[in-house]
mmCIF file of C-alpha atoms in Angstrom:
data_model
loop_
_atom_site.group_PDB
_atom_site.id
_atom_site.type_symbol
_atom_site.label_atom_id
_atom_site.label_comp_id
_atom_site.label_asym_id
_atom_site.label_seq_id
_atom_site.Cartn_x
_atom_site.Cartn_y
_atom_site.Cartn_z
ATOM 1 C CA GLN A 1 29.668 3.595 -72.140
ATOM 2 C CA LEU A 2 26.667 5.638 -71.427
ATOM 3 C CA THR A 3 26.964 4.943 -67.529
ATOM 4 C CA GLU A 4 30.490 5.769 -67.588
ATOM 5 C CA ARG A 5 29.856 9.009 -69.537
ATOM 6 C CA MET A 6 27.240 10.029 -67.214
ATOM 7 C CA THR A 7 29.640 9.561 -63.981
ATOM 8 C CA ALA A 8 32.157 11.425 -65.552
ATOM 9 C CA ALA A 9 30.042 14.468 -66.035
ATOM 10 C CA ALA A 10 28.531 14.174 -62.585
ATOM 11 C CA GLU A 11 32.295 14.037 -61.258
ATOM 12 C CA ALA A 12 33.054 17.331 -63.337
ATOM 13 C CA LEU A 13 29.840 18.804 -61.769
ATOM 14 C CA ASP A 14 28.006 19.017 -65.289
ATOM 15 C CA PHE A 15 24.782 17.845 -64.094
ATOM 16 C CA GLU A 16 22.872 19.037 -66.904
ATOM 17 C CA THR A 17 24.942 16.664 -69.249
ATOM 18 C CA ALA A 18 24.795 13.927 -66.520
ATOM 19 C CA ALA A 19 20.963 14.055 -66.211
ATOM 20 C CA ALA A 20 20.338 13.910 -70.006
ATOM 21 C CA LEU A 21 22.623 10.631 -70.043
ATOM 22 C CA ARG A 22 20.850 9.117 -66.900
ATOM 23 C CA ASP A 23 17.389 9.790 -68.937
ATOM 24 C CA ARG A 24 19.064 7.696 -71.919
ATOM 25 C CA VAL A 25 20.238 4.971 -69.706
ATOM 26 C CA ARG A 26 16.930 4.604 -68.214
ATOM 27 C CA ALA A 27 15.619 4.547 -71.780
ATOM 28 C CA LEU A 28 17.629 1.765 -72.838
ATOM 29 C CA SER A 29 16.955 -0.113 -69.821
ATOM 30 C CA VAL A 30 13.125 -0.038 -70.386
ATOM 31 C CA LEU A 31 13.860 -1.407 -73.807
ATOM 32 C CA THR A 32 16.168 -4.282 -72.673
ATOM 33 C CA LYS A 33 14.176 -5.227 -69.574
ATOM 34 C CA ASP A 34 11.443 -8.198 -69.991
ATOM 35 C CA GLN A 35 12.195 -8.583 -73.651
ATOM 36 C CA GLN A 36 9.778 -11.576 -74.118
ATOM 37 C CA VAL A 37 6.833 -9.483 -72.581
ATOM 38 C CA ILE A 38 7.529 -6.422 -74.820
ATOM 39 C CA ALA A 39 7.780 -8.801 -77.891
ATOM 40 C CA GLY A 40 4.503 -10.283 -76.924
ATOM 41 C CA ILE A 41 2.719 -6.569 -76.884
ATOM 42 C CA CYS A 42 5.197 -4.847 -79.296
ATOM 43 C CA ALA A 43 5.544 -7.194 -82.335
ATOM 44 C CA ASP A 44 5.215 -4.631 -85.043
ATOM 45 C CA THR A 45 4.756 -1.374 -83.545
ATOM 46 C CA ASP A 46 5.634 2.327 -84.190
ATOM 47 C CA VAL A 47 6.016 4.577 -80.871
ATOM 48 C CA TRP A 48 5.482 8.287 -81.587
ATOM 49 C CA GLY A 49 6.893 10.902 -79.373
ATOM 50 C CA ALA A 50 6.069 14.517 -79.582
ATOM 51 C CA TYR A 51 7.617 17.638 -77.974
ATOM 52 C CA THR A 52 7.047 21.260 -78.424
ATOM 53 C CA SER A 53 9.468 24.331 -77.341
ATOM 54 C CA PRO A 54 8.827 27.913 -77.450
ATOM 55 C CA ALA A 55 11.030 27.765 -80.608
ATOM 56 C CA ARG A 56 10.589 24.628 -82.579
ATOM 57 C CA SER A 57 8.634 21.464 -82.355
ATOM 58 C CA GLY A 58 9.712 17.886 -83.333
ATOM 59 C CA CYS A 59 8.564 14.072 -83.432
ATOM 60 C CA ALA A 60 10.403 10.849 -82.960
ATOM 61 C CA ILE A 61 9.298 7.441 -84.112
ATOM 62 C CA LEU A 62 10.557 4.283 -82.506
ATOM 63 C CA HIS A 63 9.816 1.041 -84.977
ATOM 64 C CA ILE A 64 9.904 -2.141 -82.575
ATOM 65 C CA GLU A 65 9.557 -5.722 -83.770
ATOM 66 C CA ASP A 66 9.478 -8.564 -81.689
ATOM 67 C CA GLY A 67 11.085 -6.381 -79.023
ATOM 68 C CA ASP A 68 13.746 -5.137 -80.773
ATOM 69 C CA LEU A 69 13.942 -1.460 -81.551
ATOM 70 C CA LEU A 70 15.011 -1.755 -85.532
ATOM 71 C CA ALA A 71 14.708 1.980 -86.448
ATOM 72 C CA ARG A 72 14.586 5.383 -85.054
ATOM 73 C CA GLN A 73 13.629 8.451 -86.985
ATOM 74 C CA THR A 74 13.348 12.158 -85.925
ATOM 75 C CA GLU A 75 12.059 15.287 -87.660
ATOM 76 C CA VAL A 76 12.209 18.792 -86.116
ATOM 77 C CA PHE A 77 9.993 21.724 -87.570
ATOM 78 C CA PRO A 78 10.880 25.121 -87.581
ATOM 79 C CA ASP A 79 8.001 26.622 -85.682
ATOM 80 C CA ALA A 80 6.147 25.677 -82.098
ATOM 81 C CA ALA A 81 3.140 23.928 -82.184
ATOM 82 C CA ASP A 82 -0.003 24.634 -79.999
ATOM 83 C CA SER A 83 -0.051 21.371 -78.396
ATOM 84 C CA GLU A 84 1.239 17.641 -78.668
ATOM 85 C CA SER A 85 -2.330 16.746 -80.063
ATOM 86 C CA ALA A 86 -2.041 19.524 -82.757
ATOM 87 C CA LEU A 87 1.245 18.305 -83.808
ATOM 88 C CA LEU A 88 0.359 14.809 -84.198
ATOM 89 C CA SER A 89 -2.742 15.442 -85.874
ATOM 90 C CA ALA A 90 -1.074 17.319 -88.935
ATOM 91 C CA VAL A 91 2.289 15.109 -89.016
ATOM 92 C CA VAL A 92 0.935 11.185 -88.565
ATOM 93 C CA PRO A 93 -1.209 11.106 -91.459
ATOM 94 C CA GLN A 94 1.063 12.738 -93.866
ATOM 95 C CA TYR A 95 3.730 10.074 -92.535
ATOM 96 C CA TYR A 96 1.807 7.008 -93.114
ATOM 97 C CA LEU A 97 -0.257 8.169 -96.345
ATOM 98 C CA THR A 98 3.000 8.063 -98.261
ATOM 99 C CA ARG A 99 4.463 4.665 -96.968
ATOM 100 C CA GLN A 100 4.400 1.252 -98.562
ATOM 101 C CA SER A 101 5.040 -0.835 -95.261
ATOM 102 C CA LEU A 102 2.500 -0.165 -92.410
ATOM 103 C CA PRO A 103 3.087 -1.447 -88.683
ATOM 104 C CA ARG A 104 0.051 -3.357 -86.933
ATOM 105 C CA GLU A 105 -0.043 -1.111 -84.237
ATOM 106 C CA ILE A 106 0.802 2.962 -83.659
ATOM 107 C CA LEU A 107 1.103 4.189 -80.266
ATOM 108 C CA LEU A 108 0.486 7.738 -79.830
ATOM 109 C CA PRO A 109 1.107 10.065 -76.662
ATOM 110 C CA ALA A 110 -2.151 12.129 -77.219
ATOM 111 C CA ALA A 111 -5.346 11.529 -79.256
ATOM 112 C CA ILE A 112 -5.399 12.968 -82.968
ATOM 113 C CA GLU A 113 -8.131 14.224 -85.116
ATOM 114 C CA ASP A 114 -9.973 11.850 -87.111
ATOM 115 C CA ALA A 115 -8.044 8.784 -85.466
ATOM 116 C CA ASP A 116 -10.736 6.109 -86.615
ATOM 117 C CA ALA A 117 -10.941 7.225 -90.129
ATOM 118 C CA LEU A 118 -6.979 7.196 -90.285
ATOM 119 C CA SER A 119 -6.920 3.671 -88.937
ATOM 120 C CA ALA A 120 -9.628 2.329 -91.364
ATOM 121 C CA LEU A 121 -7.970 3.955 -94.488
ATOM 122 C CA LEU A 122 -4.462 2.558 -93.260
ATOM 123 C CA THR A 123 -5.869 -1.163 -92.582
ATOM 124 C CA GLU A 124 -7.463 -0.636 -96.070
ATOM 125 C CA ARG A 125 -4.428 0.089 -97.558
ATOM 126 C CA SER A 126 -1.928 -2.485 -95.697
ATOM 127 C CA GLY A 127 -4.191 -5.650 -96.106
ATOM 128 C CA HIS A 128 -3.960 -5.724 -92.321
ATOM 129 C CA ALA A 129 -5.438 -4.240 -89.129
ATOM 130 C CA VAL A 130 -3.612 -1.003 -88.157
ATOM 131 C CA ALA A 131 -4.703 0.122 -84.610
ATOM 132 C CA LEU A 132 -4.126 3.572 -83.156
ATOM 133 C CA ARG A 133 -3.962 3.647 -79.445
ATOM 134 C CA VAL A 134 -2.921 6.035 -76.707
ATOM 135 C CA PRO A 135 -1.871 4.120 -73.989
ATOM 136 C CA GLN A 136 -2.047 5.422 -70.385
ATOM 137 C CA ARG A 137 -0.116 3.161 -68.399
ATOM 138 C CA GLY A 138 2.393 0.236 -68.432
ATOM 139 C CA GLN A 139 5.050 -0.707 -70.755
ATOM 140 C CA ARG A 140 3.479 1.013 -73.826
ATOM 141 C CA ARG A 141 3.343 4.123 -71.863
ATOM 142 C CA ALA A 142 6.919 3.654 -70.801
ATOM 143 C CA LEU A 143 7.902 3.323 -74.472
ATOM 144 C CA LEU A 144 5.937 6.674 -75.247
ATOM 145 C CA ASP A 145 7.941 8.349 -72.634
ATOM 146 C CA ILE A 146 11.441 7.143 -74.110
ATOM 147 C CA ALA A 147 9.995 8.165 -77.813
ATOM 148 C CA ARG A 148 8.980 11.791 -76.123
ATOM 149 C CA ARG A 149 12.677 12.245 -74.649
ATOM 150 C CA ASN A 150 13.889 11.250 -78.147
ATOM 151 C CA ALA A 151 11.857 14.130 -79.575
ATOM 152 C CA ARG A 152 12.753 16.275 -76.926
ATOM 153 C CA GLU A 153 16.486 15.896 -77.143
ATOM 154 C CA GLU A 154 16.676 16.541 -81.128
ATOM 155 C CA VAL A 155 14.580 19.380 -80.724
ATOM 156 C CA GLU A 156 16.749 20.981 -78.072
ATOM 157 C CA ARG A 157 19.877 20.035 -79.952
ATOM 158 C CA ILE A 158 19.022 22.047 -83.025
ATOM 159 C CA THR A 159 17.387 24.957 -81.246
ATOM 160 C CA SER A 160 20.043 27.574 -80.389
ATOM 161 C CA ASP A 161 19.741 29.651 -77.280
ATOM 162 C CA ALA A 162 19.213 32.949 -79.231
ATOM 163 C CA GLU A 163 16.287 30.997 -80.669
ATOM 164 C CA ARG A 164 14.790 29.974 -77.588
ATOM 165 C CA THR A 165 15.426 33.231 -75.936
ATOM 166 C CA GLY A 166 13.663 35.118 -78.965
ATOM 167 C CA LYS A 167 10.722 32.978 -78.766
ATOM 168 C CA THR A 168 10.306 33.437 -75.009
ATOM 169 C CA LEU A 169 10.540 37.205 -75.628
ATOM 170 C CA GLU A 170 8.004 37.001 -78.454
ATOM 171 C CA GLN A 171 5.740 35.225 -76.015
ATOM 172 C CA LEU A 172 6.275 38.061 -73.523
ATOM 173 C CA GLY A 173 5.673 40.904 -76.094
ATOM 174 C CA THR A 174 2.245 39.069 -77.205
ATOM 175 C CA LEU A 175 1.082 38.863 -73.470
ATOM 176 C CA ALA A 176 2.065 42.467 -72.852
ATOM 177 C CA GLY A 177 0.181 43.527 -76.297
ATOM 178 C CA LEU A 178 3.560 44.659 -77.912
ATOM 179 C CA ALA A 179 4.120 44.502 -81.883
ATOM 180 C CA GLU A 180 7.151 43.216 -81.546
ATOM 181 C CA ALA A 181 9.423 40.866 -78.945
ATOM 182 C CA PRO A 182 10.631 43.607 -75.940
ATOM 183 C CA ARG A 183 14.491 42.969 -76.611
ATOM 184 C CA ARG A 184 15.625 45.489 -73.311
ATOM 185 C CA LEU A 185 13.692 45.038 -70.048
ATOM 186 C CA GLU A 186 14.206 47.285 -67.099
ATOM 187 C CA SER A 187 13.036 46.414 -63.713
ATOM 188 C CA TYR A 188 12.991 48.468 -60.279
ATOM 189 C CA ASP A 189 12.838 47.621 -56.496
ATOM 190 C CA ILE A 190 12.866 49.522 -53.416
ATOM 191 C CA SER A 191 14.785 48.485 -50.102
ATOM 192 C CA HIS A 192 14.794 49.705 -46.672
ATOM 193 C CA THR A 193 14.916 48.908 -42.936
ATOM 194 C CA ALA A 194 11.603 50.648 -41.557
ATOM 195 C CA GLY A 195 12.142 53.769 -43.761
ATOM 196 C CA GLN A 196 16.033 54.196 -42.983
ATOM 197 C CA ASP A 197 18.595 54.039 -45.790
ATOM 198 C CA MET A 198 16.006 53.766 -48.343
ATOM 199 C CA VAL A 199 17.703 52.748 -51.907
ATOM 200 C CA ALA A 200 16.199 51.332 -55.187
ATOM 201 C CA SER A 201 17.960 49.157 -57.660
ATOM 202 C CA MET A 202 17.104 49.546 -61.587
ATOM 203 C CA VAL A 203 18.522 46.297 -63.651
ATOM 204 C CA VAL A 204 18.335 45.553 -67.337
ATOM 205 C CA PHE A 205 18.183 42.573 -69.249
ATOM 206 C CA ALA A 206 19.155 42.551 -73.066
ATOM 207 C CA ASP A 207 17.748 39.657 -75.115
ATOM 208 C CA GLY A 208 17.126 37.875 -72.002
ATOM 209 C CA ARG A 209 20.490 38.022 -70.230
ATOM 210 C CA PRO A 210 21.532 40.650 -67.542
ATOM 211 C CA LEU A 211 23.221 43.743 -69.078
ATOM 212 C CA LYS A 212 25.077 44.450 -65.783
ATOM 213 C CA ARG A 213 26.731 47.623 -67.299
ATOM 214 C CA ASP A 214 23.491 49.209 -67.441
ATOM 215 C CA TYR A 215 22.373 48.610 -63.677
ATOM 216 C CA ARG A 216 21.947 51.808 -61.831
ATOM 217 C CA ARG A 217 21.526 52.430 -57.998
ATOM 218 C CA PHE A 218 19.613 55.336 -56.491
ATOM 219 C CA GLN A 219 19.262 56.821 -52.981
ATOM 220 C CA VAL A 220 16.025 58.198 -51.974
ATOM 221 C CA LYS A 221 16.138 61.726 -51.142
ATOM 222 C CA THR A 222 12.786 63.324 -50.629
ATOM 223 C CA LEU A 223 11.607 60.358 -47.800
ATOM 224 C CA ASP A 224 12.475 59.902 -44.309
ATOM 225 C CA HIS A 225 9.755 57.323 -43.774
ATOM 226 C CA ALA A 226 8.738 54.012 -45.554
ATOM 227 C CA ASP A 227 6.523 54.802 -48.646
ATOM 228 C CA ASP A 228 7.429 52.353 -51.566
ATOM 229 C CA LEU A 229 5.008 54.054 -53.999
ATOM 230 C CA ARG A 230 6.393 57.555 -53.366
ATOM 231 C CA ALA A 231 10.151 56.277 -53.378
ATOM 232 C CA MET A 232 9.402 54.312 -56.542
ATOM 233 C CA GLU A 233 7.869 57.551 -58.385
ATOM 234 C CA GLU A 234 10.846 59.510 -57.351
ATOM 235 C CA VAL A 235 13.396 56.998 -58.687
ATOM 236 C CA LEU A 236 11.645 56.500 -61.864
ATOM 237 C CA GLU A 237 11.361 60.458 -62.520
ATOM 238 C CA ARG A 238 14.770 60.762 -61.952
ATOM 239 C CA ARG A 239 15.698 58.143 -64.300
ATOM 240 C CA PHE A 240 13.516 59.168 -67.254
ATOM 241 C CA ARG A 241 14.275 62.875 -66.723
ATOM 242 C CA ARG A 242 18.211 61.939 -66.850
ATOM 243 C CA TYR A 243 16.992 60.411 -70.363
ATOM 244 C CA LEU A 244 14.943 63.478 -71.536
ATOM 245 C CA GLU A 245 17.890 65.771 -70.408
ATOM 246 C CA GLY A 246 20.227 63.810 -72.941
ATOM 247 C CA ASP A 247 22.124 61.565 -70.558
ATOM 248 C CA GLU A 248 23.598 58.663 -72.344
ATOM 249 C CA HIS A 249 24.149 56.389 -68.985
ATOM 250 C CA PHE A 250 20.370 56.510 -68.820
ATOM 251 C CA ALA A 251 19.574 55.632 -72.829
ATOM 252 C CA PRO A 252 17.749 53.962 -74.252
ATOM 253 C CA LEU A 253 14.245 53.678 -73.118
ATOM 254 C CA PRO A 254 13.310 50.179 -72.278
ATOM 255 C CA ASP A 255 10.948 48.158 -74.384
ATOM 256 C CA LEU A 256 9.180 47.088 -71.166
ATOM 257 C CA LEU A 257 9.437 47.910 -67.607
ATOM 258 C CA LEU A 258 8.503 44.961 -64.950
ATOM 259 C CA MET A 259 7.945 46.376 -61.649
ATOM 260 C CA ASP A 260 8.532 44.462 -58.624
ATOM 261 C CA GLY A 261 5.585 44.715 -56.335
ATOM 262 C CA GLY A 262 2.551 44.027 -58.626
ATOM 263 C CA GLN A 263 -0.259 46.493 -59.674
ATOM 264 C CA LEU A 264 0.423 49.238 -57.486
ATOM 265 C CA GLN A 265 3.943 49.839 -58.492
ATOM 266 C CA ALA A 266 2.992 49.340 -62.348
ATOM 267 C CA GLU A 267 0.302 52.067 -61.666
ATOM 268 C CA ALA A 268 2.701 54.328 -60.119
ATOM 269 C CA ALA A 269 5.102 53.825 -62.992
ATOM 270 C CA CYS A 270 2.545 54.877 -65.556
ATOM 271 C CA HIS A 271 1.579 58.095 -63.575
ATOM 272 C CA VAL A 272 5.392 59.283 -63.738
ATOM 273 C CA LEU A 273 5.551 58.443 -67.342
ATOM 274 C CA GLU A 274 2.527 60.229 -68.178
ATOM 275 C CA ARG A 275 3.579 63.435 -66.194
ATOM 276 C CA LEU A 276 6.874 63.133 -68.421
ATOM 277 C CA GLY A 277 5.250 62.467 -71.954
ATOM 278 C CA LEU A 278 6.697 59.175 -72.385
ATOM 279 C CA THR A 279 5.270 56.277 -73.666
ATOM 280 C CA VAL A 280 6.853 52.910 -72.216
ATOM 281 C CA PRO A 281 4.891 49.460 -71.654
ATOM 282 C CA VAL A 282 4.393 48.551 -67.948
ATOM 283 C CA LEU A 283 3.669 45.223 -66.112
ATOM 284 C CA GLY A 284 3.968 44.411 -62.503
ATOM 285 C CA MET A 285 5.528 41.041 -61.132
ATOM 286 C CA VAL A 286 2.982 39.375 -58.699
ATOM 287 C CA LYS A 287 4.346 37.257 -55.812
ATOM 288 C CA ASP A 288 3.091 34.101 -54.100
ATOM 289 C CA ASP A 289 2.948 33.505 -50.366
ATOM 290 C CA ARG A 290 6.751 32.584 -50.550
ATOM 291 C CA HIS A 291 7.567 35.666 -52.284
ATOM 292 C CA ARG A 292 8.244 34.286 -55.667
ATOM 293 C CA THR A 293 6.933 35.536 -59.223
ATOM 294 C CA ARG A 294 3.608 33.607 -59.973
ATOM 295 C CA ALA A 295 2.174 35.859 -62.606
ATOM 296 C CA LEU A 296 2.196 39.265 -64.379
ATOM 297 C CA VAL A 297 -0.332 42.056 -63.788
ATOM 298 C CA THR A 298 -1.241 44.990 -65.939
ATOM 299 C CA PRO A 299 -1.612 48.552 -64.301
ATOM 300 C CA GLN A 300 -5.118 48.188 -64.578
ATOM 301 C CA GLY A 301 -5.113 45.041 -62.501
ATOM 302 C CA GLN A 302 -5.506 42.520 -65.084
ATOM 303 C CA GLU A 303 -3.398 39.466 -63.937
ATOM 304 C CA LEU A 304 -1.609 37.595 -66.926
ATOM 305 C CA GLY A 305 -0.598 33.975 -66.153
ATOM 306 C CA ILE A 306 3.011 33.005 -67.268
ATOM 307 C CA GLN A 307 3.280 29.312 -65.711
ATOM 308 C CA GLN A 308 1.934 27.557 -68.886
ATOM 309 C CA SER A 309 5.314 28.703 -70.400
ATOM 310 C CA PRO A 310 8.151 27.320 -68.301
ATOM 311 C CA PRO A 311 10.647 29.425 -70.439
ATOM 312 C CA LEU A 312 8.685 32.527 -69.792
ATOM 313 C CA PHE A 313 8.089 31.604 -66.430
ATOM 314 C CA ALA A 314 11.812 31.244 -65.651
ATOM 315 C CA LEU A 315 12.817 34.632 -67.661
ATOM 316 C CA VAL A 316 10.448 36.623 -65.559
ATOM 317 C CA GLY A 317 11.413 34.826 -62.076
ATOM 318 C CA ARG A 318 15.259 35.499 -62.950
ATOM 319 C CA VAL A 319 14.496 39.220 -63.437
ATOM 320 C CA GLN A 320 12.521 39.451 -60.356
ATOM 321 C CA GLU A 321 15.012 37.698 -58.354
ATOM 322 C CA GLU A 322 18.119 39.746 -59.873
ATOM 323 C CA VAL A 323 16.343 43.438 -59.204
ATOM 324 C CA HIS A 324 15.524 42.309 -55.389
ATOM 325 C CA ARG A 325 19.150 40.997 -55.045
ATOM 326 C CA PHE A 326 20.699 44.181 -56.358
ATOM 327 C CA ALA A 327 18.297 46.283 -54.215
ATOM 328 C CA ILE A 328 18.983 44.046 -51.041
ATOM 329 C CA THR A 329 23.101 44.195 -51.761
ATOM 330 C CA TYR A 330 22.945 48.200 -52.132
ATOM 331 C CA HIS A 331 20.895 48.510 -49.027
ATOM 332 C CA HIS A 332 23.037 46.449 -46.959
ATOM 333 C CA GLU A 333 26.095 48.290 -48.024
ATOM 334 C CA LYS A 334 24.508 51.752 -47.360
ATOM 335 C CA HIS A 335 23.128 50.469 -43.943
ATOM 336 C CA THR A 336 26.347 49.324 -42.838
ATOM 337 C CA LYS A 337 28.162 52.350 -43.739
ATOM 338 C CA SER A 338 25.547 54.506 -41.994
ATOM 339 C CA ALA A 339 25.893 52.401 -38.758
ATOM 340 C CA LEU A 340 29.572 52.759 -38.854
ATOM 341 C CA THR A 341 29.690 56.339 -39.821
ATOM 342 C CA SER A 342 27.024 56.946 -36.880
ATOM 343 C CA ARG A 343 29.968 56.127 -34.551
ATOM 344 C CA LEU A 344 31.969 59.209 -35.375
ATOM 345 C CA ASP A 345 28.945 61.475 -34.881
ATOM 346 C CA GLY A 346 28.803 64.026 -32.121
ATOM 347 C CA ILE A 347 32.648 64.602 -31.730
ATOM 348 C CA PRO A 348 33.358 68.026 -31.220
ATOM 349 C CA GLY A 349 35.054 69.497 -34.147
ATOM 350 C CA VAL A 350 34.492 66.546 -36.511
ATOM 351 C CA GLY A 351 32.013 67.399 -39.164
ATOM 352 C CA ASP A 352 31.323 65.414 -42.593
ATOM 353 C CA VAL A 353 34.686 66.588 -44.466
ATOM 354 C CA ARG A 354 36.667 65.288 -41.390
ATOM 355 C CA LYS A 355 34.507 61.867 -40.888
ATOM 356 C CA LYS A 356 35.425 61.432 -44.759
ATOM 357 C CA ALA A 357 39.055 62.084 -44.477
ATOM 358 C CA LEU A 358 39.357 59.978 -41.499
ATOM 359 C CA LEU A 359 37.526 56.955 -43.186
ATOM 360 C CA LYS A 360 39.192 57.577 -46.456
ATOM 361 C CA HIS A 361 42.879 57.409 -44.485
ATOM 362 C CA PHE A 362 41.827 54.661 -41.996
ATOM 363 C CA LYS A 363 39.501 52.746 -44.143
ATOM 364 C CA SER A 364 36.948 51.893 -41.281
ATOM 365 C CA VAL A 365 35.842 53.034 -37.971
ATOM 366 C CA ARG A 366 37.257 50.075 -36.066
ATOM 367 C CA ALA A 367 40.849 51.428 -37.345
ATOM 368 C CA ILE A 368 39.882 54.980 -36.235
ATOM 369 C CA GLU A 369 39.108 53.581 -32.911
ATOM 370 C CA GLN A 370 42.272 51.723 -32.220
ATOM 371 C CA ALA A 371 44.429 54.559 -33.806
ATOM 372 C CA GLU A 372 47.076 56.198 -31.661
ATOM 373 C CA LEU A 373 46.694 59.888 -30.983
ATOM 374 C CA LEU A 374 49.909 60.839 -33.131
ATOM 375 C CA GLN A 375 48.515 58.771 -36.211
ATOM 376 C CA LEU A 376 45.269 60.994 -35.696
ATOM 377 C CA GLU A 377 47.097 64.148 -35.764
ATOM 378 C CA ALA A 378 48.547 63.037 -38.927
ATOM 379 C CA VAL A 379 44.847 63.412 -40.548
ATOM 380 C CA LEU A 380 43.191 65.953 -38.539
ATOM 381 C CA PRO A 381 44.286 69.146 -36.379
ATOM 382 C CA LYS A 382 45.460 68.419 -33.156
ATOM 383 C CA ALA A 383 42.543 69.364 -31.146
ATOM 384 C CA ALA A 384 40.103 67.159 -33.281
ATOM 385 C CA ALA A 385 42.178 64.439 -33.332
ATOM 386 C CA ARG A 386 42.354 64.503 -29.276
ATOM 387 C CA ALA A 387 38.685 64.701 -29.492
ATOM 388 C CA VAL A 388 38.470 61.723 -31.646
ATOM 389 C CA TYR A 389 41.018 59.671 -29.411
ATOM 390 C CA ASP A 390 39.194 60.979 -26.216
ATOM 391 C CA HIS A 391 35.683 59.614 -27.843
ATOM 392 C CA PHE A 392 37.047 56.047 -28.223
ATOM 393 C CA HIS A 393 39.077 56.050 -25.066
ATOM 394 C CA LYS A 394 36.432 57.581 -22.536
ATOM 395 C CA GLU A 395 37.486 54.949 -19.740
ATOM 396 C CA ASP A 396 40.863 56.014 -20.132
ATOM 397 C CA THR A 397 40.346 59.445 -19.287
ATOM 398 C CA PRO A 398 40.809 60.705 -15.780
#
């Protein structure tokens, strides 16, 4: 039945569900394979799995007798644990010290505190040897992997998306030295071609999700050459001045600025905020050799690792990818428009106003090029229309 559900999910392109079902099929296959061998090593055994997410943590216990899975128990706790070892050290003693019937073997995925003392105590209470083991390979290790998947599935089932995001933002806030989780993130990036058509993008994430209605695009107005830092300072000053002037399209202030480009961009942002008398926390996003975000950095140059937390690493990566995508898209649009408009440059009697009128009417430079003289005269005075027509039909003119 699980295999059928897995196939159906894959055909429906629901790959996340299909992967989860695949893992369960594999888990069952381990339990059902070589039953006599498992019965020999797991005659009376509890197998523990532990899992901790940014929001919650949980344990799963599988009880196996003579190769058969007789019981499965899961417990989810409302807080995250520092590690699997810390979680097990707190939970395992409490679990067994209140039970009457004890297994002969307890398999754990990580060592716990005072394991020898607990083993001796349980042996004394049960009247038979109770061994605590941390297998590293073989079928026992495979059983531990199954138990961990059980724990993970239960934790993720109970944990809501909002809780996951909230805990991830709390981690980000702690890393940035904030008293509270940053609910509103803003990020900026500059895009240009050798200093031409220089633009900037501003993207906003609210509660971990893109808030596209608050995205903004800027044309860099004060530079005619490549200087990303000065361009960034111009854009940020315009953005925050608009806020100070009461422009509702640039409110509220962000809880945290994430600057694409690393320390120098973060430092430039701080200079702008200081000049304007504003206080907004700032971090830069540090890229690896493949231009993927690998860490955060303070304006003072202190690097902050994020790879130890996959959810936080994923969130920062999404922000970086989104601000870069938005900047590149705007730059391509502007560059293409500039390239097309330049083909109308130098035509006698055709200035910016008449260029705009032509593009508005014909929609593209190519349509203007292919237009008949009478069609052009419907938009421009006859002399200007003739100049445009001749500009594109030079080979036809005697």
